[in-house]
mmCIF file of C-alpha atoms in Angstrom:
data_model
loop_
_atom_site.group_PDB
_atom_site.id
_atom_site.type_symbol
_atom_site.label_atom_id
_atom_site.label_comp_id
_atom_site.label_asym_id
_atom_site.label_seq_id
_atom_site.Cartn_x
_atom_site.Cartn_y
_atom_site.Cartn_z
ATOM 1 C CA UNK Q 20 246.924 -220.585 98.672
ATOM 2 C CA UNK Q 21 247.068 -217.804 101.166
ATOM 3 C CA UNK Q 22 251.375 -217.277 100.519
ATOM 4 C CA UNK Q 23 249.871 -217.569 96.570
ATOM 5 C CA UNK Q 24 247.433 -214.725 96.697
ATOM 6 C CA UNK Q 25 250.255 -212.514 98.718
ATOM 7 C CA UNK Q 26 252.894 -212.826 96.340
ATOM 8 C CA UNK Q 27 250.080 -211.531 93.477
ATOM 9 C CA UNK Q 28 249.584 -208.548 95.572
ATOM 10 C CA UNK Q 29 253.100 -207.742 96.833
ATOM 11 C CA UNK Q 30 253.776 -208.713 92.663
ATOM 12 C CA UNK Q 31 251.228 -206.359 91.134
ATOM 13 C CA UNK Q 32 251.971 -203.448 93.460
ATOM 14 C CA UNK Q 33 255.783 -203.711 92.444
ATOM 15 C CA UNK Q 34 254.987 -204.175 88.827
ATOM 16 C CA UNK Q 35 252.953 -200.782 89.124
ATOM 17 C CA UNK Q 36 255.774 -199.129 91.105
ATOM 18 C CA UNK Q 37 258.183 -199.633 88.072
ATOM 19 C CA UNK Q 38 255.771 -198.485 85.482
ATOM 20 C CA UNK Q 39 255.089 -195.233 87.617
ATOM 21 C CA UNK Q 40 258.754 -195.100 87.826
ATOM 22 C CA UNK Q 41 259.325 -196.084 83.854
ATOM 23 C CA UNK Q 42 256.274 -192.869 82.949
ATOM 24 C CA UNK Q 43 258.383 -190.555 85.272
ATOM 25 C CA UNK Q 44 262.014 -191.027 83.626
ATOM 26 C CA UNK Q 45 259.843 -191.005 80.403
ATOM 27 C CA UNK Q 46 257.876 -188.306 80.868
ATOM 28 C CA UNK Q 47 260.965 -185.724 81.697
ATOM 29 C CA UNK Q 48 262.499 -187.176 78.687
ATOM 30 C CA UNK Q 49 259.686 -185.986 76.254
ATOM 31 C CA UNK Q 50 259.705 -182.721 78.822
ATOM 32 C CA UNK Q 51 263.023 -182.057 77.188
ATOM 33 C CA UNK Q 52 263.750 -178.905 75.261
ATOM 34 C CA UNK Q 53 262.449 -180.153 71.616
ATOM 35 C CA UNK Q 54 265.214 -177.737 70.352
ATOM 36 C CA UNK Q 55 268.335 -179.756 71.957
ATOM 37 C CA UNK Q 56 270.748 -181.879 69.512
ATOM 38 C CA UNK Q 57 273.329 -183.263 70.238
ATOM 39 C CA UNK Q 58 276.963 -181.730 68.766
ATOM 40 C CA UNK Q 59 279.044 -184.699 69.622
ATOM 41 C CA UNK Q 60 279.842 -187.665 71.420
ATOM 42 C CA UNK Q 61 283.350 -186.628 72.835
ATOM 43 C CA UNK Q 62 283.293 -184.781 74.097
ATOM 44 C CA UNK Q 63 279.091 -185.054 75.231
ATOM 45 C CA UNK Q 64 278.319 -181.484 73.610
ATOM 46 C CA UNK Q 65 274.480 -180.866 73.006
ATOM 47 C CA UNK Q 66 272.634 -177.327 72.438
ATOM 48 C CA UNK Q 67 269.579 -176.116 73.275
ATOM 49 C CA UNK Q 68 268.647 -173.402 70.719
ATOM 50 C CA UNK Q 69 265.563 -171.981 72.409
ATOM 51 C CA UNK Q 70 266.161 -173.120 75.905
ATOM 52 C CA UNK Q 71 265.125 -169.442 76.892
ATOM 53 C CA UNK Q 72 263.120 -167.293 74.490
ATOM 54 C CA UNK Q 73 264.203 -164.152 73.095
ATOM 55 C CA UNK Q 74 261.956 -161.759 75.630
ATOM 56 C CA UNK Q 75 263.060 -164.104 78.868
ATOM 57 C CA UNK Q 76 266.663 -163.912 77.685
ATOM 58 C CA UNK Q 77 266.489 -159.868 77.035
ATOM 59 C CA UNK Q 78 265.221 -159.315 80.531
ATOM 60 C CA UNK Q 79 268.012 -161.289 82.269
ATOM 61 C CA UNK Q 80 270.370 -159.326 80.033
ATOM 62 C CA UNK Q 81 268.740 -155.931 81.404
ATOM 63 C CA UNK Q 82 269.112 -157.386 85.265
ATOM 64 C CA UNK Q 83 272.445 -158.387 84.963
ATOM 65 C CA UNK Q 84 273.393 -154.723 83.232
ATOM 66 C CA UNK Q 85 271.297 -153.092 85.950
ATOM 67 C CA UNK Q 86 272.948 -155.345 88.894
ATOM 68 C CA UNK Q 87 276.192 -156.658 87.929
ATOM 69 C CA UNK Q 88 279.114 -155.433 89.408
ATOM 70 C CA UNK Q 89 281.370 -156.532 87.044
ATOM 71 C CA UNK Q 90 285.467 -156.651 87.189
ATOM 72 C CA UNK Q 91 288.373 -157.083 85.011
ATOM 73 C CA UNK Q 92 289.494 -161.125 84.770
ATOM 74 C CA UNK Q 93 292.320 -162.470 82.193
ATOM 75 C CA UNK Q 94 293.264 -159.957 79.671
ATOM 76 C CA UNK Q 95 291.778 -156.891 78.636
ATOM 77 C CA UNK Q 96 287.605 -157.105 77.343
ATOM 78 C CA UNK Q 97 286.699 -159.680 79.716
ATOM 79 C CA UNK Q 98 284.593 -159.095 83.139
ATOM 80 C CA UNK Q 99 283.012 -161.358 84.789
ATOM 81 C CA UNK Q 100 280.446 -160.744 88.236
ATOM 82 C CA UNK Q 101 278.700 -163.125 90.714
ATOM 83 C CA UNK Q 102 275.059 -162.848 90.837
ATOM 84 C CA UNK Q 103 273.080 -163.379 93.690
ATOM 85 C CA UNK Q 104 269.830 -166.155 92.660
ATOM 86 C CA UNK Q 105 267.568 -164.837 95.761
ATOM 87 C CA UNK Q 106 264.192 -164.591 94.423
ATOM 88 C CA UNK Q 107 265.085 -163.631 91.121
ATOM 89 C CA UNK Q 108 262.483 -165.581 89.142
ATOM 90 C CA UNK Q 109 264.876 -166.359 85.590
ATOM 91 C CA UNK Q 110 267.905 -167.314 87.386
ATOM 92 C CA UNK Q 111 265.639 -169.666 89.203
ATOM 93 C CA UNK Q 112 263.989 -170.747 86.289
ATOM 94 C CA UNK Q 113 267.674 -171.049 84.400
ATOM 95 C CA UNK Q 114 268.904 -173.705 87.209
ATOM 96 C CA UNK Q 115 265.604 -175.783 87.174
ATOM 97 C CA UNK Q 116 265.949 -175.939 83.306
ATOM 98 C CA UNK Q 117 269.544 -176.686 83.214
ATOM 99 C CA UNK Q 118 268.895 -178.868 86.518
ATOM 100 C CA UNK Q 119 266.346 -181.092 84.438
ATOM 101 C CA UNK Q 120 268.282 -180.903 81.314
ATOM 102 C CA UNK Q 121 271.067 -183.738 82.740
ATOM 103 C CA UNK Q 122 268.374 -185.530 85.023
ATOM 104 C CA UNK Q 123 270.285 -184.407 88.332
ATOM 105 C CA UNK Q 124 269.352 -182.236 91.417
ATOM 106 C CA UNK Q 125 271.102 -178.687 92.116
ATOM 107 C CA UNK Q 126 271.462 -177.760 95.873
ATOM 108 C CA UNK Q 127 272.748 -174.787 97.619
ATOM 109 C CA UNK Q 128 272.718 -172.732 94.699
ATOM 110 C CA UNK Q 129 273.398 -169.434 95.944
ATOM 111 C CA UNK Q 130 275.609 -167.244 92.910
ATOM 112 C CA UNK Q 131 275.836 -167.524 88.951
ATOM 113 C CA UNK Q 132 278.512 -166.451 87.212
ATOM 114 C CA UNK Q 133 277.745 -163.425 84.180
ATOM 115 C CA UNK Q 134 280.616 -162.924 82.142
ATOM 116 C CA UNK Q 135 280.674 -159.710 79.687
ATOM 117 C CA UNK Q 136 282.905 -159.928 76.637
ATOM 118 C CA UNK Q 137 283.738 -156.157 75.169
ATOM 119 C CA UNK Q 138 284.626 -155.531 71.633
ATOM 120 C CA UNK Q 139 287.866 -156.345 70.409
ATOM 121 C CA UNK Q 140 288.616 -158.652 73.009
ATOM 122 C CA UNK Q 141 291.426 -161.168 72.059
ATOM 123 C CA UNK Q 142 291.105 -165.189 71.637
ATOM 124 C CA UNK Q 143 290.568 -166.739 74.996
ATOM 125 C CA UNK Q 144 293.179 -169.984 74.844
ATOM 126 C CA UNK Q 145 292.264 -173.747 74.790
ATOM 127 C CA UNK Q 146 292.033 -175.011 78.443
ATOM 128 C CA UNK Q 147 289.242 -177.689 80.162
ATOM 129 C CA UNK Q 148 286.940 -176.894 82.914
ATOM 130 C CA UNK Q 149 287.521 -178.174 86.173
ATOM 131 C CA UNK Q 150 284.114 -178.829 86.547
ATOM 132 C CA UNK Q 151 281.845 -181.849 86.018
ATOM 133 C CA UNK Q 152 279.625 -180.472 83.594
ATOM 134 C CA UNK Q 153 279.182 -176.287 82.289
ATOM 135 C CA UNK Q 154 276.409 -174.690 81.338
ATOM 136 C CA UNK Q 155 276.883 -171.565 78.834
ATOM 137 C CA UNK Q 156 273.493 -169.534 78.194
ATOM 138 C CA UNK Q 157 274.051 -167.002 75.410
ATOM 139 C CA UNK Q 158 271.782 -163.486 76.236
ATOM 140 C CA UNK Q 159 272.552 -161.960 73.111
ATOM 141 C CA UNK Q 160 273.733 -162.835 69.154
ATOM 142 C CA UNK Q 161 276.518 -162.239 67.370
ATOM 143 C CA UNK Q 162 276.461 -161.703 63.689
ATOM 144 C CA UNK Q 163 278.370 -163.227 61.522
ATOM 145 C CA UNK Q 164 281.567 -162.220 61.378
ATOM 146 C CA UNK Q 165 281.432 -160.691 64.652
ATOM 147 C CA UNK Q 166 283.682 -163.547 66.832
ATOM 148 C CA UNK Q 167 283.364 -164.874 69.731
ATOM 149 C CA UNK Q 168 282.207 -168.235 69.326
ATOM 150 C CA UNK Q 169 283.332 -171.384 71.300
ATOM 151 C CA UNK Q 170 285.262 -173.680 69.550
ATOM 152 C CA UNK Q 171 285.915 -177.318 70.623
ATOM 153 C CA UNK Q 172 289.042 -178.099 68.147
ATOM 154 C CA UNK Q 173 289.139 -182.159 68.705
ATOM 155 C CA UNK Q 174 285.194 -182.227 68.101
ATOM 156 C CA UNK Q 175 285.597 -180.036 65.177
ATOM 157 C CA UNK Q 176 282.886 -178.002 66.604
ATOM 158 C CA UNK Q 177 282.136 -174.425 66.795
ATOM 159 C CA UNK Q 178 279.417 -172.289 68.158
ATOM 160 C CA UNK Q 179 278.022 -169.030 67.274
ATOM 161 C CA UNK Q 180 276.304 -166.676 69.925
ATOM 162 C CA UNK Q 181 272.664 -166.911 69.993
ATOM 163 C CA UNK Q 182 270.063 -165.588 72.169
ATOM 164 C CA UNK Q 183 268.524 -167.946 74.337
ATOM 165 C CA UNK Q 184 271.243 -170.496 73.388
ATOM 166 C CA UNK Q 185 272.092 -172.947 76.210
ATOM 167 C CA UNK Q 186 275.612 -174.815 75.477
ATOM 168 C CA UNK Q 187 276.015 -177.096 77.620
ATOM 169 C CA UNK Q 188 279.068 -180.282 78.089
ATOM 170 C CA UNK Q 189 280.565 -182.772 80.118
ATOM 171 C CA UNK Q 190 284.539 -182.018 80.695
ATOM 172 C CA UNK Q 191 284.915 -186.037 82.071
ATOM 173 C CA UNK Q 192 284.125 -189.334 80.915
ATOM 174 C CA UNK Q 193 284.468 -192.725 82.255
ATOM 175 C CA UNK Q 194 287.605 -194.800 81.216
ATOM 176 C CA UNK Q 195 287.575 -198.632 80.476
ATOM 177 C CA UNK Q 196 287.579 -199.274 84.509
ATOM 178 C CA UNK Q 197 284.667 -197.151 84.709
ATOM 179 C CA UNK Q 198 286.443 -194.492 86.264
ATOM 180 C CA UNK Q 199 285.704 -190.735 85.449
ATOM 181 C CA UNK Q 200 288.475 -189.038 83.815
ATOM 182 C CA UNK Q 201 289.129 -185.715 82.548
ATOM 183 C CA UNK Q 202 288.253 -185.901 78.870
ATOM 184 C CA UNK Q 203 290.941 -183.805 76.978
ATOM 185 C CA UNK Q 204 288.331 -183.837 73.441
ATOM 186 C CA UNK Q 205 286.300 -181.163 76.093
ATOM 187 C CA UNK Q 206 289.163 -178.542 75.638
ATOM 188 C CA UNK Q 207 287.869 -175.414 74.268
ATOM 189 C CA UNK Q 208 288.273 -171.579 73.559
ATOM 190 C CA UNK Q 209 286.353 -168.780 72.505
ATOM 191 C CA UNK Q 210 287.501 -166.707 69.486
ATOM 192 C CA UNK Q 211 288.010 -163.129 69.004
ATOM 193 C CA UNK Q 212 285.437 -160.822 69.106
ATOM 194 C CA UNK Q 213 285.586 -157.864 66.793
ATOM 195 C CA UNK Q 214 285.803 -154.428 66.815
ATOM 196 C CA UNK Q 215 282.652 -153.450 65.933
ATOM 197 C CA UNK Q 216 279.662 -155.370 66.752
ATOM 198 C CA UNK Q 217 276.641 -153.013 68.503
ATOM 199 C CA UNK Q 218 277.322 -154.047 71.729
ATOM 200 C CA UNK Q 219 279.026 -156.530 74.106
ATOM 201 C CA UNK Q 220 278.680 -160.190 74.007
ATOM 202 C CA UNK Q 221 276.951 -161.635 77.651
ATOM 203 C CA UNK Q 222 276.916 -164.952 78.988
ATOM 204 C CA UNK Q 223 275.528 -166.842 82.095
ATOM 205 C CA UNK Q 224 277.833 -169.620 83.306
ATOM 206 C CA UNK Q 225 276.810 -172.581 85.706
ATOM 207 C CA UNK Q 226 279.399 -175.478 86.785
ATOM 208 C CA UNK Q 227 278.467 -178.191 88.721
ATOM 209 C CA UNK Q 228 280.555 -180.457 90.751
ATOM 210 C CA UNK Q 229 279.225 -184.154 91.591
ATOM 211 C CA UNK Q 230 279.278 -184.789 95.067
ATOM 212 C CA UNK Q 231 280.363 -188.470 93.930
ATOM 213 C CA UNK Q 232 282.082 -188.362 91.234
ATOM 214 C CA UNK Q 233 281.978 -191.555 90.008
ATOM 215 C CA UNK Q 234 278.375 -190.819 89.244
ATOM 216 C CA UNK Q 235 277.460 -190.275 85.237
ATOM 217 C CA UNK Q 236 274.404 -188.389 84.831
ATOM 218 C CA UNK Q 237 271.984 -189.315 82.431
ATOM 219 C CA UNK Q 238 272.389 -187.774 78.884
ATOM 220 C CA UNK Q 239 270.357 -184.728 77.945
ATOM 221 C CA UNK Q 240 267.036 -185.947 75.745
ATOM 222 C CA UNK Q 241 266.996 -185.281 71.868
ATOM 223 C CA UNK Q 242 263.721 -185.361 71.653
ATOM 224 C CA UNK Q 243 261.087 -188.309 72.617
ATOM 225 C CA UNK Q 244 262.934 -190.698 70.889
ATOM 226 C CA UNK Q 245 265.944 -190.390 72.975
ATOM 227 C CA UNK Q 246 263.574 -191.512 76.540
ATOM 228 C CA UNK Q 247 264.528 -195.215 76.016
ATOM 229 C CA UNK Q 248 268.699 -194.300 76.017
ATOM 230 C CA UNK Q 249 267.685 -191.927 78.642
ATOM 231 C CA UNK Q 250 267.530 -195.198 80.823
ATOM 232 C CA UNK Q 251 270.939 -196.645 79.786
ATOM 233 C CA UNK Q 252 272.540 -193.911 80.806
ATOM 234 C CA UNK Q 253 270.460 -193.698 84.516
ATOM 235 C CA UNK Q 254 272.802 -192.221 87.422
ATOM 236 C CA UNK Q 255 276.039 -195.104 89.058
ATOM 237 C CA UNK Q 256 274.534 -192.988 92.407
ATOM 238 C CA UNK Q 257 270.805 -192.978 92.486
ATOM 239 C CA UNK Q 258 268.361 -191.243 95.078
ATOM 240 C CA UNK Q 259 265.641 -194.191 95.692
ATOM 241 C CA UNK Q 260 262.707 -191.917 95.935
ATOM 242 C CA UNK Q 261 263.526 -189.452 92.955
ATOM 243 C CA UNK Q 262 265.691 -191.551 90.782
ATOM 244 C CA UNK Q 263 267.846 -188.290 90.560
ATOM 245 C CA UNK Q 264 271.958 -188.097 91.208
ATOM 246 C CA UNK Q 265 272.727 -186.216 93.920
ATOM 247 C CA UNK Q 266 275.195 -182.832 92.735
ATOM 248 C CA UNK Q 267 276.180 -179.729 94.119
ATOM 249 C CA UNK Q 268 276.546 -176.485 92.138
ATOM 250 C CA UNK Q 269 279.914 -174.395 94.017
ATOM 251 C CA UNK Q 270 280.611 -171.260 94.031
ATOM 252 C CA UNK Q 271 282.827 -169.219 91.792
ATOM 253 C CA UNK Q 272 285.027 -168.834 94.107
ATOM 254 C CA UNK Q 273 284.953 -172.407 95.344
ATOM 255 C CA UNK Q 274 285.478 -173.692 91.762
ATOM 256 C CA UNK Q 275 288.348 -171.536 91.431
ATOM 257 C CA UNK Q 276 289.804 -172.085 94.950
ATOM 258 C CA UNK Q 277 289.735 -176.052 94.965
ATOM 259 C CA UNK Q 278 292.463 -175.365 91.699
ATOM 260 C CA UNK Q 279 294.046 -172.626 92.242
ATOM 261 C CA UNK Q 280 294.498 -171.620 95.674
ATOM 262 C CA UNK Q 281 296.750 -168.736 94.750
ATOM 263 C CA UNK Q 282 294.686 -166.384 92.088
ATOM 264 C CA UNK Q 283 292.094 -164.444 92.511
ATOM 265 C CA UNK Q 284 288.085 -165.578 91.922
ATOM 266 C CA UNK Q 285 288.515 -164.030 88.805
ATOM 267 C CA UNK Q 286 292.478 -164.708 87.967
ATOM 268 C CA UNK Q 287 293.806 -165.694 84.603
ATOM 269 C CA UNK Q 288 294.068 -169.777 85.707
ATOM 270 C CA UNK Q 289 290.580 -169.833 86.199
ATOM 271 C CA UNK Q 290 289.594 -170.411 82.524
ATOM 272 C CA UNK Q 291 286.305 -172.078 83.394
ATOM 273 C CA UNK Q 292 284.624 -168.848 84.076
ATOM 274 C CA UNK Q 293 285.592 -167.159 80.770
ATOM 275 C CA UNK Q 294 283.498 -168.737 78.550
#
């Protein structure tokens, strides 16, 4: 009687452990950006069209004009700087967001990458990033007509700057072993910008690196309906106490450096930072 009444205790206290658990994963589903949708499936492309507002996205654009530093990289029109995250309160915010958006954990998150595109730039070519998943925040629009747009040629997919825009993709995928892979259908460019729009096209740029990477983060949520796939896509590598995967957001100039050990931060291989 007495093993009886333990193993309803120890029973009931693990059946409430997995429905705290269960309310977590789908509670930061239905947290999700109610804006994301998903672009494709191969490569996994989603957008989230209001993932900052227009006023939040306007004042990052003024601190990265006021701060930046910004050089030369590829061909002509293109600069890219590093920004320090410090204290600053939206860059913060922006890794949080983008953090939550693939159910992982960002560490050591010291530098974003702002890239400034100037008017008649030329077509930046197809290549794949040589990181586990990119994040692309758009702080201004482009008209149409204007260029500039990232174009994912196997997905038939192309995107338009917006303002507030997050465009975000995974550049692996697992193979029939279950091993990751680079997937090829993530190849992309970015088009032409024109002559004449009012004033330069500005991104933000995150690229994180899995410590294991083996492990598949979970999709991104389109809206509540998406909680219960949410789950069949949990983490290979999974934190016990958070349920989160554990990744590590490098550097610029480690991203670059693990590839190509003889450009610069900026050089023309380093096509991941261009975007």
């Amino acid at each position: 009687r007495l093993l009886g009444q333990l193993f309803c205790v120890l029973a009931c206290s693990a059946s409430r452990l997995l429905t705290m658990r269960l309310l977590c994963v789908l509670a930061v589903a239905s947290a999700a950006d109610p804006s994301t949708r998903q672009l494709a499936a191969s490569p996994a492309l989603f957008a989230a069209g209001s993932f900052f507002n227009a006023s939040t996205a306007a004042a990052l654009l003024e601190t990265i004009k006021h701060e930046c530093d910004f050089s030369q990289v590829g061909s002509a029109g293109r600069f890219a700087c590093t920004l320090a995250v410090r204290t600053n309160a939206i860059l913060n915010e922006f890794i949080a967001k983008f953090a939550r958006t693939w159910g992982i954990r960002l560490r050591n998150v010291t530098k974003l990458v702002a890239v400034k595109f100037m008017p008649g730039c030329e077509e930046y070519p197809l290549h794949l990033d040589h990181a586990n998943l990119t994040g692309v925040l758009y702080l201004n629009s482009a008209s149409d007509g204007a260029g500039g747009e990232i174009r994912f040629p196997a997905a038939n997919v192309s995107v338009q700057p917006a303002q507030g825009q997050l465009l975000t993709w995974r550049s692996f995928k697992e193979d029939e072993s279950g091993k990751s892979v680079p997937d090829d259908a993530a190849k992309h460019m970015v088009s032409p910008l024109a002559t004449d729009p009012a004033e330069p096209r500005y991104t933000l740029q995150m690229e994180v690196l899995l410590d294991d990477p083996g492990a598949v983060p979970r999709l991104p949520a389109v809206g509540v309906a998406h909680a219960q796939r949410r789950l069949t896509f949990a983490p290979l590598a999974v934190d016990d106490t958070t349920g989160e995967s554990d990744v590590e957001l490098l550097s610029a100039t480690n991203v670059v450096g693990r590839s190509h050990m003889d450009t610069n931060v900026f050089g023309e291989a380093g096509g991941d930072l261009l975007q």
